[in-house]
Short mmCIF file of C-alpha atoms and ligand atoms in Angstrom, two decimals:
data_model
loop_
_atom_site.label_atom_id
_atom_site.label_comp_id
_atom_site.label_asym_id
_atom_site.label_seq_id
_atom_site.Cartn_x
_atom_site.Cartn_y
_atom_site.Cartn_z
CA MET A 1 183.19 -71.68 218.82
CA GLU A 2 186.69 -72.22 217.49
CA ASN A 3 187.84 -75.73 218.24
CA THR A 4 190.65 -76.69 220.59
CA MET A 5 192.48 -79.06 218.26
CA THR A 6 196.20 -78.98 218.93
CA GLU A 7 198.78 -79.09 216.16
CA THR A 8 199.51 -82.70 217.05
CA GLN A 9 195.85 -83.60 216.86
CA ALA A 10 195.53 -81.80 213.54
CA ALA A 11 198.54 -83.73 212.21
CA MET A 12 197.12 -87.02 213.47
CA ARG A 13 193.75 -86.24 211.92
CA LYS A 14 195.40 -85.57 208.60
CA GLU A 15 197.50 -88.69 208.85
CA ASN A 16 194.41 -90.72 209.68
CA GLU A 17 192.07 -89.11 207.22
CA GLY A 18 189.72 -91.75 205.94
CA THR A 19 189.70 -93.57 209.24
CA ALA A 20 186.84 -91.56 210.66
CA VAL A 21 184.33 -93.32 208.44
CA GLU A 22 185.79 -96.59 209.57
CA ALA A 23 185.32 -95.39 213.14
CA GLY A 24 181.71 -94.46 212.46
CA SER A 25 180.91 -97.69 210.66
CA ARG A 26 182.75 -99.89 213.17
CA ALA A 27 179.95 -99.13 215.62
CA THR A 28 177.48 -100.67 213.18
CA GLU A 29 179.60 -103.80 212.87
CA ARG A 30 179.91 -104.09 216.64
CA PHE A 31 176.19 -103.56 217.28
CA THR A 32 175.28 -106.13 214.64
CA ALA A 33 177.75 -108.63 216.13
CA SER A 34 176.81 -107.93 219.76
CA GLY A 35 173.86 -110.32 219.89
CA LYS A 36 171.52 -107.47 220.94
CA LEU A 37 169.53 -107.84 217.70
CA ALA A 38 168.65 -111.46 218.48
CA THR A 39 166.99 -110.56 221.77
CA LEU A 40 164.97 -107.54 220.64
CA ASP A 41 161.26 -108.06 221.16
CA VAL A 42 159.19 -104.87 221.14
CA PRO A 43 155.42 -105.52 221.49
CA LYS A 44 153.23 -104.57 218.51
CA GLU A 45 151.33 -101.98 220.56
CA ARG A 46 154.55 -100.14 221.45
CA VAL A 47 155.81 -100.28 217.86
CA SER A 48 152.55 -98.81 216.63
CA LEU A 49 152.55 -96.13 219.34
CA LEU A 50 156.20 -95.08 218.91
CA ALA A 51 156.40 -95.34 215.11
CA GLY A 52 153.08 -93.52 214.80
CA ALA A 53 154.26 -90.72 217.11
CA ALA A 54 157.59 -90.39 215.27
CA ILE A 55 155.88 -90.21 211.86
CA LYS A 56 153.44 -87.62 213.17
CA ALA A 57 156.28 -85.53 214.65
CA ILE A 58 158.11 -85.48 211.32
CA ASN A 59 154.93 -84.57 209.43
CA ASP A 60 154.24 -81.79 211.93
CA ILE A 61 157.75 -80.41 211.31
CA ALA A 62 157.12 -80.45 207.56
CA VAL A 63 153.99 -78.35 208.06
CA GLU A 64 155.41 -76.04 210.71
CA HIS A 65 158.53 -75.26 208.69
CA GLN A 66 156.99 -75.52 205.21
CA VAL A 67 159.52 -78.10 203.99
CA THR A 68 160.22 -77.80 200.25
CA TYR A 69 160.70 -80.65 197.75
CA GLU A 70 164.38 -79.72 197.52
CA GLU A 71 164.71 -80.18 201.28
CA TYR A 72 162.68 -83.40 201.15
CA HIS A 73 165.00 -84.88 198.50
CA ALA A 74 168.07 -83.71 200.44
CA LEU A 75 166.67 -85.55 203.46
CA LYS A 76 166.14 -88.74 201.44
CA ALA A 77 169.68 -88.60 200.06
CA TRP A 78 171.12 -87.99 203.51
CA LEU A 79 169.18 -90.81 205.17
CA ILE A 80 170.43 -93.20 202.48
CA LYS A 81 173.99 -92.00 203.15
CA VAL A 82 173.69 -92.54 206.92
CA GLY A 83 172.95 -96.19 206.15
CA THR A 84 175.59 -96.73 203.48
CA ASP A 85 178.21 -95.04 205.71
CA GLY A 86 177.20 -97.31 208.60
CA GLU A 87 176.56 -94.30 210.82
CA TRP A 88 173.15 -95.04 212.32
CA PRO A 89 174.66 -96.00 215.71
CA LEU A 90 176.80 -92.85 215.62
CA PHE A 91 173.84 -90.65 214.71
CA LEU A 92 171.56 -92.18 217.37
CA ASP A 93 174.18 -92.22 220.14
CA VAL A 94 175.12 -88.57 219.49
CA TRP A 95 171.68 -87.04 219.03
CA LEU A 96 169.19 -89.31 220.80
CA GLU A 97 170.82 -91.53 223.44
CA HIS A 98 171.07 -88.74 226.04
CA THR A 99 167.28 -88.55 226.19
CA ILE A 100 166.86 -92.34 226.32
CA GLU A 101 169.38 -92.44 229.20
CA ASP A 102 167.56 -89.66 231.10
CA VAL A 103 164.21 -91.43 230.70
CA ASN A 104 165.56 -94.77 231.87
CA SER A 105 167.60 -93.56 234.86
CA ALA A 106 165.14 -90.99 236.23
CA GLU A 107 164.04 -93.20 239.15
CA ARG A 108 167.42 -94.77 239.97
CA PRO A 109 169.04 -93.49 243.18
CA GLY A 110 172.80 -93.11 243.51
CA ALA A 111 175.48 -92.47 240.90
CA VAL A 112 174.46 -90.32 237.96
CA GLY A 113 174.73 -91.82 234.48
CA THR A 114 175.07 -90.57 230.94
CA ILE A 115 175.35 -92.06 227.46
CA GLU A 116 177.47 -95.08 226.56
CA GLY A 117 178.25 -93.82 223.05
CA PRO A 118 179.38 -95.98 220.14
CA TYR A 119 182.92 -96.92 221.25
CA TYR A 120 182.38 -99.39 224.11
CA VAL A 121 184.00 -102.82 223.73
CA PRO A 122 182.95 -105.54 226.18
CA GLU A 123 185.30 -107.98 227.91
CA ALA A 124 188.30 -105.70 228.31
CA PRO A 125 191.21 -107.26 230.24
CA VAL A 126 190.48 -107.76 233.95
CA LEU A 127 192.90 -105.95 236.28
CA PRO A 128 193.09 -106.00 240.08
CA THR A 129 193.31 -102.70 241.91
CA PRO A 130 195.61 -100.76 241.91
CA ALA A 131 195.52 -101.05 238.12
CA THR A 132 197.43 -99.50 235.26
CA LEU A 133 195.66 -99.42 231.91
CA GLN A 134 197.52 -100.66 228.86
CA MET A 135 199.70 -97.94 227.31
CA ARG A 136 202.43 -97.71 224.71
CA GLU A 137 206.03 -96.98 225.55
CA ASP A 138 206.36 -93.19 225.80
CA GLU A 139 202.58 -92.82 225.83
CA PRO A 140 201.84 -89.08 225.47
CA GLY A 141 199.61 -87.25 227.92
CA THR A 142 199.36 -86.20 231.56
CA PRO A 143 199.44 -89.11 234.02
CA LEU A 144 196.10 -89.42 235.80
CA LEU A 145 195.35 -91.42 238.93
CA PHE A 146 191.62 -92.12 239.11
CA LYS A 147 190.41 -93.53 242.39
CA GLY A 148 187.21 -93.99 244.32
CA ARG A 149 185.06 -96.20 246.50
CA PHE A 150 181.82 -98.12 246.04
CA THR A 151 179.05 -98.06 248.63
CA ASP A 152 175.37 -98.92 248.66
CA THR A 153 172.72 -96.29 249.41
CA ASP A 154 173.19 -96.96 253.16
CA GLY A 155 176.89 -96.13 252.95
CA LYS A 156 178.05 -99.75 253.30
CA ALA A 157 181.10 -100.83 251.26
CA LEU A 158 180.12 -102.90 248.22
CA GLN A 159 181.69 -106.29 247.62
CA GLY A 160 182.56 -107.51 244.14
CA ALA A 161 182.30 -104.09 242.48
CA GLN A 162 184.09 -103.36 239.22
CA VAL A 163 184.86 -100.42 236.96
CA GLU A 164 184.90 -100.90 233.21
CA ILE A 165 186.84 -97.95 231.82
CA TRP A 166 187.58 -96.83 228.28
CA HIS A 167 188.75 -93.53 226.89
CA ALA A 168 190.54 -91.83 224.02
CA ASP A 169 194.29 -91.28 223.98
CA ALA A 170 195.99 -87.87 224.14
CA HIS A 171 195.22 -87.37 220.44
CA GLY A 172 191.52 -88.17 220.76
CA PHE A 173 191.61 -91.70 219.30
CA TYR A 174 190.05 -94.93 220.61
CA SER A 175 191.70 -98.32 220.41
CA GLN A 176 189.85 -100.75 218.12
CA TYR A 177 188.35 -97.78 216.23
CA ALA A 178 191.46 -95.97 215.00
CA PRO A 179 194.20 -97.91 213.22
CA GLU A 180 197.55 -98.90 214.66
CA LEU A 181 196.61 -98.57 218.31
CA PRO A 182 197.18 -101.54 220.64
CA GLU A 183 193.95 -103.57 220.96
CA TRP A 184 193.25 -102.74 224.62
CA LEU A 185 194.91 -99.32 224.85
CA PHE A 186 193.13 -97.36 227.60
CA ARG A 187 190.55 -100.11 228.12
CA GLY A 188 190.21 -102.28 231.19
CA THR A 189 187.92 -103.93 233.76
CA VAL A 190 189.21 -103.05 237.22
CA LYS A 191 188.07 -105.06 240.24
CA ALA A 192 187.62 -103.06 243.44
CA ASP A 193 189.07 -104.45 246.69
CA GLU A 194 187.10 -105.87 249.65
CA ASN A 195 186.49 -102.32 250.93
CA GLY A 196 185.00 -101.28 247.60
CA CYS A 197 188.06 -99.16 246.76
CA PHE A 198 189.79 -98.90 243.39
CA GLU A 199 192.75 -97.07 241.86
CA ILE A 200 193.41 -96.77 238.14
CA ASN A 201 196.54 -95.29 236.57
CA THR A 202 195.97 -93.86 233.14
CA LYS A 203 196.62 -90.71 231.09
CA ARG A 204 194.30 -87.78 230.59
CA PRO A 205 192.31 -88.15 227.34
CA ALA A 206 191.97 -85.40 224.74
CA PRO A 207 188.76 -83.87 223.41
CA TYR A 208 187.84 -85.24 220.00
CA GLN A 209 185.55 -84.70 217.07
CA ILE A 210 183.06 -87.36 216.09
CA PRO A 211 183.87 -88.71 212.60
CA THR A 212 183.40 -85.85 210.16
CA ASP A 213 183.84 -87.54 206.79
CA GLY A 214 180.60 -89.54 206.76
CA ALA A 215 176.92 -88.62 206.76
CA CYS A 216 177.00 -87.21 210.32
CA GLY A 217 179.88 -84.93 209.37
CA GLN A 218 178.00 -83.90 206.25
CA LEU A 219 175.03 -82.86 208.39
CA ILE A 220 177.28 -80.97 210.82
CA ALA A 221 178.97 -79.07 207.96
CA ALA A 222 175.68 -78.36 206.16
CA ALA A 223 174.14 -76.98 209.36
CA GLY A 224 177.25 -75.02 210.41
CA TRP A 225 177.58 -76.92 213.70
CA HIS A 226 180.77 -78.29 215.30
CA ALA A 227 181.66 -81.95 215.87
CA TRP A 228 183.43 -81.71 219.24
CA ARG A 229 183.03 -83.72 222.38
CA PRO A 230 184.79 -82.47 225.53
CA ALA A 231 187.54 -84.71 226.97
CA HIS A 232 185.97 -87.53 228.95
CA ILE A 233 186.48 -90.92 230.53
CA HIS A 234 183.83 -93.58 229.84
CA ILE A 235 182.80 -95.75 232.77
CA LYS A 236 180.49 -98.68 233.47
CA VAL A 237 180.25 -99.61 237.13
CA SER A 238 178.56 -102.68 238.56
CA ALA A 239 178.34 -104.86 241.65
CA PRO A 240 176.38 -108.08 242.29
CA GLY A 241 172.77 -107.41 243.28
CA HIS A 242 173.01 -103.73 242.31
CA GLN A 243 171.96 -101.63 239.35
CA PRO A 244 174.84 -100.92 236.95
CA VAL A 245 175.56 -97.34 235.89
CA THR A 246 177.04 -96.16 232.60
CA GLN A 247 178.53 -92.69 232.65
CA GLN A 248 181.27 -90.36 231.48
CA LEU A 249 183.45 -88.12 233.62
CA TYR A 250 184.59 -84.70 232.43
CA PHE A 251 187.34 -82.18 233.18
CA PRO A 252 186.65 -78.57 234.22
CA GLY A 253 187.69 -75.88 231.76
CA ASP A 254 187.09 -77.81 228.56
CA PRO A 255 185.39 -75.34 226.16
CA HIS A 256 183.08 -78.08 224.92
CA ASN A 257 181.66 -78.91 228.33
CA GLU A 258 179.11 -76.21 227.49
CA ASP A 259 178.25 -77.29 223.95
CA ASP A 260 178.99 -81.02 223.75
CA ILE A 261 177.64 -82.31 220.45
CA ALA A 262 176.28 -85.39 222.24
CA SER A 263 174.58 -83.36 225.04
CA ALA A 264 176.01 -85.82 227.58
CA VAL A 265 177.65 -83.48 230.14
CA LYS A 266 176.02 -83.17 233.58
CA PRO A 267 177.33 -81.17 236.57
CA GLU A 268 177.46 -84.33 238.72
CA LEU A 269 179.95 -85.85 236.27
CA MET A 270 182.59 -83.11 236.54
CA LEU A 271 185.92 -84.22 238.01
CA ASP A 272 188.13 -82.12 240.27
CA PRO A 273 191.76 -82.83 239.23
CA ARG A 274 194.35 -82.11 241.91
CA PRO A 275 198.06 -82.70 242.40
CA ARG A 276 198.69 -86.31 243.38
CA THR A 277 198.77 -87.01 247.09
CA ASP A 278 201.27 -89.86 246.61
CA GLY A 279 203.91 -87.54 245.16
CA GLY A 280 203.64 -89.12 241.72
CA GLU A 281 203.74 -87.26 238.43
CA GLY A 282 200.54 -85.81 237.01
CA GLU A 283 197.17 -85.37 238.66
CA GLU A 284 194.65 -87.27 240.72
CA VAL A 285 190.86 -87.43 240.66
CA VAL A 286 188.55 -89.03 243.20
CA TYR A 287 185.06 -90.16 242.28
CA ASP A 288 182.95 -92.31 244.61
CA TYR A 289 180.05 -94.48 243.50
CA VAL A 290 176.79 -95.13 245.31
CA LEU A 291 174.94 -98.00 243.64
CA ALA A 292 171.26 -98.75 244.14
CA ARG A 293 170.06 -102.28 244.83
CA GLU A 294 168.27 -104.10 242.03
CA GLY A 295 164.72 -102.78 241.89
CA GLN A 296 165.46 -99.88 244.26
CA THR A 297 163.90 -96.55 243.22
CA LYS A 298 164.01 -93.00 244.52
FE1 FE2 B 301 183.95 -90.99 223.96
#
């Protein structure tokens, strides 16, 4: 499918050529610095089971598809490049995380989740509701009021709930991953009020391509795929005593809702933008969250 890149996006891409690798590799730096590595402890039995199954699956593919030495050496060269480009988190989050998320949320009642992706940054500025995310003067894009309410699975308002939100700008770039954007542009932690309600003023994000000038882009070009993700807002919601949910929300009509490279779109995550009820400029979306108690299952 032909992409939906606007002229402005194309110009920005050109201007920022060379930053996509930085964007891909930044995720490696952040994962390494996150402290997650220090706490990893996978039992030997699980390592043996999972590594054994993965090795068998790859060997089965080699037999089924009669892999040649040329293809084998191309694979080796590409795997080396994924590492040297720092794109393992990008590769895994784009092509595997959606399955990991499905497996791990299958028994959780309430709000539907999807992948976190590689561009989350913890500890974004805390804002009370109604909140306005950080923007530049003359920030481009359609104003968007995002509001909703938190309840538990019995319909009771949740106390102490919060929405961590992050999304791309109107050119498809993320702060802290593309150069020259304010540090916390379109990133914030919004505290809901005592009724579990929140309101966030932001601007509608653009669709974007995952970085195309590293190993992942090389694979996409070699296979004749596309690199597009539909426009989306990333969310992490949480409340004390309840299971957190990580998700993304999407906009109807985006051509890449149907063929998202990260396979992260679900019907439950589609927004319904409408004219604002407060008479303000732009559009409004309402999305309510039901959170399950800790340990609660379907
Ligand atoms: Fe994203």
